[in-house]
Coordinates of C-alpha atoms in Angstrom, one line a residue:
X28 CA 236.8 122.9 118.5
X29 CA 233.1 121.7 118.8
X30 CA 232.0 119.4 115.6
X31 CA 228.8 120.2 114.2
X32 CA 226.5 116.8 113.8
X33 CA 226.0 116.0 110.4
X34 CA 222.5 116.5 109.0
X35 CA 220.5 113.3 109.6
X36 CA 220.4 112.0 106.0
X37 CA 216.6 111.5 104.7
X38 CA 215.3 107.9 104.2
X39 CA 215.3 106.4 100.7
X40 CA 212.6 106.3 98.6
X41 CA 212.2 105.1 95.1
X42 CA 209.2 106.0 93.3
X43 CA 208.0 103.5 90.3
X44 CA 205.7 106.0 88.4
X45 CA 202.9 104.1 86.1
X46 CA 202.4 104.8 82.5
X47 CA 200.2 105.6 80.8
X48 CA 198.5 107.8 84.0
X49 CA 196.4 111.1 84.3
X50 CA 194.2 113.0 81.3
X51 CA 193.3 110.9 78.4
X52 CA 192.0 111.9 75.0
X53 CA 188.2 112.6 76.3
X54 CA 189.6 114.5 79.4
X55 CA 191.3 116.7 77.3
X56 CA 188.9 117.2 74.8
X57 CA 185.6 117.9 77.4
X58 CA 188.6 120.9 79.2
X59 CA 189.3 122.2 76.2
X60 CA 185.7 122.6 75.3
X61 CA 185.1 124.6 78.2
X62 CA 188.3 126.5 78.0
X63 CA 187.0 127.4 74.3
X64 CA 183.6 128.1 74.7
X65 CA 185.1 130.8 77.5
X66 CA 187.1 132.2 75.1
X67 CA 184.4 132.6 72.5
X68 CA 181.2 133.7 74.7
X69 CA 183.1 135.4 77.3
X70 CA 182.1 134.3 81.1
X71 CA 180.3 132.9 82.4
X72 CA 179.8 129.4 80.5
X73 CA 177.8 127.3 82.5
X74 CA 178.8 123.4 82.8
X75 CA 175.8 120.9 83.7
X76 CA 177.7 118.9 86.2
X77 CA 181.5 118.4 87.0
X78 CA 183.1 118.7 83.3
X79 CA 185.2 115.9 84.5
X80 CA 185.5 114.0 87.9
X81 CA 188.5 116.3 89.4
X82 CA 188.0 119.4 91.9
X83 CA 191.6 120.5 90.7
X84 CA 190.1 120.8 87.4
X85 CA 187.1 121.9 88.5
X86 CA 188.6 124.9 90.4
X87 CA 190.9 126.0 87.8
X88 CA 187.8 126.2 85.3
X89 CA 185.9 127.7 87.6
X90 CA 188.2 130.5 87.7
X91 CA 188.3 130.9 84.3
X92 CA 184.9 131.6 84.4
X93 CA 182.9 128.4 84.1
X94 CA 179.8 128.4 86.4
X95 CA 178.9 124.3 87.9
X96 CA 175.6 123.5 87.9
X97 CA 173.7 120.0 88.3
X98 CA 170.4 120.7 86.3
X99 CA 169.6 122.6 83.1
X100 CA 167.1 125.0 84.7
X101 CA 169.8 126.7 86.8
X102 CA 171.1 128.0 83.7
X103 CA 169.7 130.9 82.7
X104 CA 168.1 132.1 79.5
X105 CA 170.3 132.8 76.6
X106 CA 173.5 131.6 78.6
X107 CA 175.6 129.1 76.9
X108 CA 175.8 126.0 78.5
X109 CA 178.7 122.6 78.4
X110 CA 177.2 119.1 78.8
X111 CA 180.0 117.2 80.9
X112 CA 182.3 114.5 79.8
X113 CA 179.9 111.8 81.1
X114 CA 177.0 112.0 79.1
X115 CA 173.6 113.1 79.3
X116 CA 170.3 111.4 79.0
X117 CA 168.1 112.5 75.5
X118 CA 166.1 114.7 77.3
X119 CA 168.8 117.4 78.4
X120 CA 169.8 118.5 75.0
X121 CA 166.1 118.3 73.9
X122 CA 165.0 121.0 76.9
X123 CA 168.4 123.0 75.7
X124 CA 167.1 122.9 72.4
X125 CA 163.1 123.8 73.1
X126 CA 164.6 127.2 75.6
X127 CA 167.1 128.1 72.8
X128 CA 170.2 127.8 74.8
X129 CA 173.9 127.4 72.8
X130 CA 175.1 124.4 74.0
X131 CA 177.6 122.2 73.7
X132 CA 178.2 118.4 74.1
X133 CA 181.7 117.4 75.6
X134 CA 180.1 113.8 76.1
X135 CA 183.5 111.7 75.4
X136 CA 183.0 110.0 71.6
X137 CA 183.5 106.2 73.2
X138 CA 180.4 107.1 75.6
X139 CA 178.8 108.5 72.7
X140 CA 179.7 105.1 71.2
X141 CA 177.9 103.3 73.8
X142 CA 174.9 105.4 73.4
X143 CA 174.3 104.4 69.9
X144 CA 175.1 101.1 70.1
X145 CA 172.2 100.9 73.0
X146 CA 170.0 102.9 70.8
X147 CA 170.2 100.4 67.7
X148 CA 170.1 97.3 70.4
X149 CA 166.7 98.6 71.6
X150 CA 165.5 99.7 68.1
X151 CA 166.4 95.9 67.0
X152 CA 163.9 94.6 69.7
X153 CA 166.7 93.1 72.4
X154 CA 166.7 94.1 76.0
X155 CA 170.1 95.6 77.4
X156 CA 171.8 94.2 80.4
X157 CA 173.9 97.4 81.1
X158 CA 177.0 96.6 83.7
X159 CA 177.9 99.9 85.9
X160 CA 177.6 101.6 88.8
X161 CA 174.5 102.9 90.2
X162 CA 174.3 106.6 90.2
X163 CA 176.9 107.2 88.1
X164 CA 176.4 110.0 85.6
X165 CA 177.7 107.7 82.7
X166 CA 174.5 105.1 83.7
X167 CA 172.2 108.3 84.0
X168 CA 173.0 109.5 80.5
X169 CA 173.5 105.8 78.8
X170 CA 169.8 104.8 80.6
X171 CA 168.8 108.1 79.3
X172 CA 169.1 107.3 75.7
X173 CA 166.5 104.6 75.2
X174 CA 162.8 104.2 76.5
X175 CA 162.1 103.3 80.5
X176 CA 162.2 99.5 80.9
X177 CA 164.8 99.0 78.2
X178 CA 167.7 98.3 80.0
X179 CA 168.2 96.3 83.3
X180 CA 171.6 97.7 85.7
X181 CA 173.8 94.9 86.8
X182 CA 176.2 96.1 89.1
X183 CA 178.1 92.8 89.9
X184 CA 178.0 88.8 90.0
X185 CA 175.3 88.4 92.8
X186 CA 173.0 91.0 90.2
X187 CA 174.1 88.7 87.3
X188 CA 172.9 85.7 89.0
X189 CA 169.8 86.7 90.5
X190 CA 168.8 88.8 86.9
X191 CA 165.3 87.0 85.7
X192 CA 164.7 88.4 82.3
X193 CA 161.4 87.9 80.7
X194 CA 162.8 87.2 77.5
X195 CA 166.3 85.6 78.3
X196 CA 166.9 84.5 74.5
X197 CA 166.8 88.2 73.5
X198 CA 169.5 90.1 75.4
X199 CA 172.4 92.1 74.7
X200 CA 174.9 93.4 77.0
X201 CA 176.3 97.0 77.5
X202 CA 179.0 98.1 80.2
X203 CA 179.8 101.3 81.8
X204 CA 183.4 102.8 80.3
X205 CA 185.2 103.1 83.5
X206 CA 184.9 99.7 85.0
X207 CA 187.3 97.1 86.7
X208 CA 188.4 95.2 83.2
X209 CA 188.5 91.9 86.1
X210 CA 185.4 92.4 87.7
X211 CA 183.7 93.2 84.4
X212 CA 185.1 90.4 82.8
X213 CA 183.5 88.2 86.0
X214 CA 179.9 89.6 85.6
X215 CA 179.8 88.7 81.9
X216 CA 181.2 85.5 82.2
X217 CA 178.2 85.1 84.8
X218 CA 175.9 86.4 82.3
X219 CA 177.2 84.5 79.2
X220 CA 176.8 81.1 81.3
X221 CA 173.5 81.7 82.0
X222 CA 172.3 83.2 79.3
X223 CA 174.1 81.8 76.4
X224 CA 172.2 83.7 73.3
X225 CA 173.0 87.2 74.9
X226 CA 174.4 89.4 72.0
X227 CA 178.1 91.0 73.3
X228 CA 179.0 94.4 72.0
X229 CA 181.0 94.6 68.6
X230 CA 184.0 96.1 70.4
X231 CA 184.9 96.5 74.0
X232 CA 182.8 99.1 75.7
X233 CA 185.5 99.8 78.6
X234 CA 187.4 102.7 77.5
X235 CA 191.3 102.2 76.1
X236 CA 192.2 104.5 78.9
X237 CA 190.7 102.8 81.9
X238 CA 192.3 99.5 80.5
X239 CA 195.6 101.1 79.9
X240 CA 195.8 102.4 83.3
X241 CA 194.6 99.4 85.3
X242 CA 197.6 97.5 83.0
X243 CA 199.8 100.0 83.9
X244 CA 199.1 99.4 87.7
X245 CA 199.2 95.9 87.6
X246 CA 202.7 96.0 85.7
X247 CA 204.4 98.2 88.8
X248 CA 202.5 96.3 91.7
X249 CA 204.6 93.5 91.9
X250 CA 207.8 95.7 92.5
X251 CA 206.1 98.1 95.3
X252 CA 205.5 98.5 98.9
X253 CA 202.5 100.4 98.2
X254 CA 200.8 102.3 95.6
X255 CA 199.2 105.7 95.7
X256 CA 196.4 106.7 93.3
X257 CA 195.8 110.5 92.6
X258 CA 192.2 111.0 91.9
X259 CA 188.9 112.1 92.8
X260 CA 186.8 109.9 95.1
X261 CA 184.0 110.1 92.7
X262 CA 185.7 109.3 89.9
X263 CA 184.9 105.8 89.1
X264 CA 188.0 104.7 87.1
X265 CA 190.3 106.4 89.9
X266 CA 188.9 104.1 92.5
X267 CA 189.2 101.4 90.0
X268 CA 192.7 101.8 90.4
X269 CA 193.1 101.5 93.8
X270 CA 190.9 98.2 93.6
X271 CA 192.9 96.9 91.1
X272 CA 196.4 97.6 92.9
X273 CA 194.8 95.8 96.0
X274 CA 194.1 92.6 94.3
X275 CA 197.9 92.7 92.9
X276 CA 198.4 92.3 97.1
X277 CA 199.8 95.8 97.7
X278 CA 198.8 98.6 100.4
X279 CA 197.0 101.5 98.3
X280 CA 195.4 104.6 99.0
X281 CA 193.3 107.0 97.1
X282 CA 194.4 110.9 97.6
X283 CA 193.1 114.0 95.5
X284 CA 195.9 116.2 96.0
X285 CA 199.6 115.5 97.7
X286 CA 198.4 117.8 100.7
X287 CA 196.0 114.8 101.5
X288 CA 199.3 112.4 102.0
X289 CA 198.6 110.8 105.1
X290 CA 202.7 110.1 105.9
X291 CA 201.8 107.2 108.2
X292 CA 200.7 105.5 105.3
X293 CA 204.6 105.3 103.8
X294 CA 205.9 103.9 107.4
X295 CA 208.2 101.0 106.1
X296 CA 208.0 101.6 102.5
X297 CA 211.0 101.4 100.2
X298 CA 209.0 101.5 97.1
X299 CA 205.7 103.7 96.2
X300 CA 204.0 103.2 93.1
X301 CA 202.3 106.4 92.0
X302 CA 199.5 106.7 89.2
X303 CA 196.8 109.1 88.8
X304 CA 193.3 109.0 87.4
X305 CA 191.9 109.7 83.8
X306 CA 190.6 113.0 85.0
X307 CA 193.9 113.7 87.1
X308 CA 196.5 116.1 85.4
X309 CA 199.9 115.3 85.5
X310 CA 200.9 118.4 87.6
X311 CA 199.5 116.8 90.6
X312 CA 201.5 113.7 90.1
X313 CA 204.7 116.4 90.2
X314 CA 203.1 117.9 93.4
X315 CA 203.3 114.8 94.6
X316 CA 206.9 113.9 93.8
X317 CA 208.0 117.2 94.9
X318 CA 206.3 116.9 98.6
X319 CA 207.8 113.3 99.0
X320 CA 211.5 114.8 98.3
X321 CA 210.9 117.0 101.5
X322 CA 211.2 114.3 103.6
X323 CA 212.7 111.5 101.5
X324 CA 215.5 110.7 99.2
X325 CA 213.7 110.3 96.3
X326 CA 214.6 108.4 92.8
X327 CA 212.1 108.0 90.3
X328 CA 211.6 105.4 87.5
X329 CA 208.8 105.5 85.1
X330 CA 207.0 102.3 83.8
X331 CA 205.5 102.7 80.6
X332 CA 203.2 99.6 79.2
X333 CA 202.0 101.3 76.4
X334 CA 202.1 105.0 74.6
X335 CA 198.6 106.4 74.0
X336 CA 198.2 108.3 70.3
X337 CA 194.3 109.0 70.3
X338 CA 192.9 112.5 69.9
X339 CA 189.8 113.3 69.5
X340 CA 188.0 116.3 67.5
X341 CA 186.3 119.2 68.7
X342 CA 183.0 120.2 68.1
X343 CA 182.3 121.9 64.6
X344 CA 181.1 124.9 66.2
X345 CA 184.3 125.6 68.3
X346 CA 187.3 123.9 65.6
X347 CA 187.9 127.5 64.2
X348 CA 187.9 128.5 68.1
X349 CA 190.8 126.4 68.3

């Protein structure tokens, strides 16, 4: 009698899953605004810019009736429009109002807080040093809150060293909300060394969710052979998570979906860290875990560094619809 050979055992892979991860309160709110606007007005509802930087989220909302455009002049007269979570220059709602468009502002309240700080500082006569990434929608939106020339963009330490203001004793700084905590601290230290009179913001501009997700990656990195971050390449907070892991000395990569995984990345890996950017839904994490289980004997453990309980109110126009 011939024996059937035993099925080859799958290699063992331990998953260390960071928490917090994925959606933050601002992203939750922005997505809900679009969904409720579609319920209230019917399709189509126009959205200026990607509501959040995640292709899966955008495609899901598109299937429900959202139409994504880059500029307001692409929105037909009389159509409802939503502004993205990243914030917009003041000229955008002013233009919408002038055209009589029914608009909803899904700007994250933490970004709106930075906008109000910028207005107050300029009103007080200070020049703002804004730490951020050129071309990011949040940066464009914040610069659009104040008169041209009121702010200077600083991207890194080299920019901070080269900055030569007209009035070095009358400066203040603000930051994009989705930056690397460590990189930003280094830029701020450089600016404060050069300009001791520079006024700091009342509170931390980098949002709680960005800070928490970076801290969670740091907490697992030392126990991991590699880290995968689920998020979009144009998502600032997701890209920063990759950089945080790499700074901790761990190989790290960004993928949008499980299908994007390069299996060669896992060669020789015994423990894999997983996290997701603030605009990536949890189901994409589960999708990745399920795919890994097809080739590995997977065990998973969640490492929670803090628990998030923040929730933001919806715009008054949608409160009843909710």
